[in-house]
Amino acid sequence: MTQALQAVRGMNDVLPEEAAFWELFEDTIRSWLKSYGYRPIRMPIVEPTPLFKRAIGEVTDIVEKEMYSFIDGLNGEALTLRPEGTAGCVRAVIEHNLAARQTQRLYYIGQMFRHERPQKGRYRQFHQVGVESFGIAGPDIDAEMILMGARLWADLGLDSIDLQINSLGQPDERALHRAALITYFEENAELLDEEAKRRLHTNPLRILDTKNPAMQAMCSAAPKLIDYLGAESLAHFEGVQRVLRDTGIPFKINPRLVRGLDYYNLTVFEWVTDKLGAQGTVCAGGRYDGLVEQLGGKPTSACGFAMGIERLIALIKDSGGEPAAPAPDVYIVHQGDEASRLAFRTAEGLRDQGIDVLLHCGGGSFKSQMKKADASRATFAIIIGDEEAASGEAQLKSLREAGIEQRKLKVDDLAEAIIGLIIDSDEEE
Ligand code: ATP
Ligand code: MG
């Protein structure tokens, strides 16, 4: 027997009911982004492997163990399925010279790939909305990006997402802190786990991000980066906080917030919920002023954030926000050759008028077709039999409101009647 084929572990199908939810979510996202002046950009899902190694950093979780990298057997190129969107977006901005004469506010929505252990809120293919700005030195844009998050949570009816911010300063400040951190960790060597020991000289900042309970107390007492920031970095950080205070966005400074990617400097932030178990970060980002130059472009200020769509949708569902799956306006029931021909013409005519139509396909008795019409949750059924077909007419029946009597109309008059009935019932509400 042939074995049934299955999706790759950790990669999910989004079935129609769920996908309808996603589309509604994406509609909200797009109008929210438009209201802040962001424009779409679409990058390839596959990029040259060196792009991610250079952008994200060789000694990060993502590059060390999470990337789907492969050699293109046809030409020997080293390629990777994108684990995040910023690197590709920066590559595109440089390649097409987008940030040369103007600032850019860009966004993308799409799949990302990381070879992680699949669990709730953590998948091998997942989706992000990514938002990036180029050519704005901030701290106004950093603050605006945080405000955007706050507004979106309000638009989505989510009130359980908390904001944490931190400043990573500039590379020279990080170097001073890094030296102090290494000394501190060496003094506490007996408390370090294997991973921390391995990271000690490659990426000590990331040790602070550990989830190991045995290391929490020691990490909490470690030298804090914020104590190594100079006046300019502190002023930038203060600038972000001032906007947040002015606009009434509550936040917590988390000195241990470091982010898992190497390219960040100055402001970093995360939006975190306790409603999703261990996978609580729904949105994360910060400033990455060095990345454009590091990838071969001219020095360009940049800032951005990404949110995980699966986690946000889980959160929306958790808070009871189930948007109604879209239903058609009309379901057309028909039987007999002539009736079918008229049904097709009628359906196209209604669609011309902007009415959503589900045309019954596959035959069956009137009774069974009417059951399907009910199940579709359409507002109206249109019924066409031989008798109606002969006179170019159809029965219009309301499936929702008992008070509306079934009536027979010329098919050319259906659109007007339906639109009239929809407007009437909207006014009553
Ligand atoms: P985590 O600490 O949860 O591993 P991260 O720091 O690796 O997250 P980022 O690279 O900042 O995540 O990605 C931004 C957002 O994308 C995360 O906050 C999360 O919502 C989402 N995300 C990241 N990895 C996954 C994944 N494997 N599955 C689903 N969503 C993810
Ligand atoms: Mg991760």
Coordinates of N, CA, C and O in Angstrom, one line a residue, residues 11 32-33 59 127 135 172 188 196 203 214 235 243 282 296 299 309 330 343 350 354 377 383:
M11 N 5.2 22.3 10.2 CA 4.7 23.2 9.1 C 3.2 22.9 8.9 O 2.9 21.7 8.7
W32 N -4.1 49.1 9.3 CA -3.3 49.7 10.4 C -1.9 50.2 9.8 O -1.5 51.4 10.1
L33 N -1.2 49.4 9.0 CA 0.0 49.9 8.5 C -0.1 51.1 7.6 O 0.7 52.0 7.6
V59 N 27.2 33.4 15.7 CA 27.0 32.7 17.0 C 25.6 33.1 17.6 O 25.5 33.5 18.8
H127 N 4.6 32.6 10.4 CA 4.4 33.8 9.7 C 4.7 35.0 10.5 O 4.3 35.1 11.7
G135 N 16.5 55.4 7.2 CA 16.9 56.8 7.1 C 16.3 57.7 8.2 O 16.4 58.9 8.0
D172 N 30.7 50.4 20.9 CA 31.9 50.6 21.8 C 31.4 50.5 23.3 O 32.1 50.0 24.1
N188 N 31.9 33.6 38.4 CA 30.8 32.7 38.7 C 30.7 31.4 37.9 O 29.7 30.9 37.6
A196 N 26.1 28.2 28.4 CA 26.7 29.5 28.8 C 28.2 29.5 28.7 O 28.9 30.4 28.3
N203 N 29.5 35.1 22.7 CA 28.3 35.9 22.8 C 27.8 36.0 24.2 O 26.7 35.6 24.5
A214 N 18.3 27.8 37.1 CA 19.5 27.8 38.0 C 20.4 29.0 37.8 O 21.2 29.3 38.7
A235 N 20.4 59.7 26.2 CA 19.5 60.7 25.7 C 18.5 60.1 24.7 O 17.3 60.4 24.7
V243 N 8.2 59.9 24.8 CA 7.0 59.8 24.0 C 6.0 58.8 24.6 O 4.8 59.0 24.7
V282 N 5.0 38.2 21.5 CA 4.2 38.2 20.2 C 4.8 39.2 19.2 O 4.5 39.2 18.0
G296 N 27.0 46.1 3.1 CA 27.5 46.7 1.9 C 26.8 48.0 1.4 O 27.2 48.5 0.3
P299 N 26.0 54.0 5.2 CA 25.5 54.1 6.6 C 24.0 54.6 6.6 O 23.8 55.7 6.0
I309 N 2.5 35.9 13.6 CA 1.0 35.8 13.4 C 0.4 34.7 14.1 O -0.7 34.8 14.7
V330 N -25.6 35.2 -1.3 CA -26.6 34.4 -2.0 C -26.1 33.0 -2.3 O -24.9 32.8 -2.7
A343 N -29.0 29.7 -14.1 CA -28.3 29.9 -12.8 C -26.9 30.5 -13.0 O -26.5 31.4 -12.3
L350 N -25.2 38.8 -10.8 CA -25.1 39.3 -9.5 C -23.7 39.7 -9.1 O -23.5 40.7 -8.4
G354 N -21.5 43.2 -7.5 CA -20.8 43.2 -6.2 C -21.5 42.3 -5.2 O -21.1 42.4 -4.0
R377 N -24.6 29.5 5.3 CA -25.0 30.7 6.1 C -25.2 31.9 5.2 O -25.0 33.1 5.6
I383 N -33.8 30.3 -6.1 CA -34.2 29.0 -6.5 C -34.7 29.0 -8.0 O -35.6 29.8 -8.3

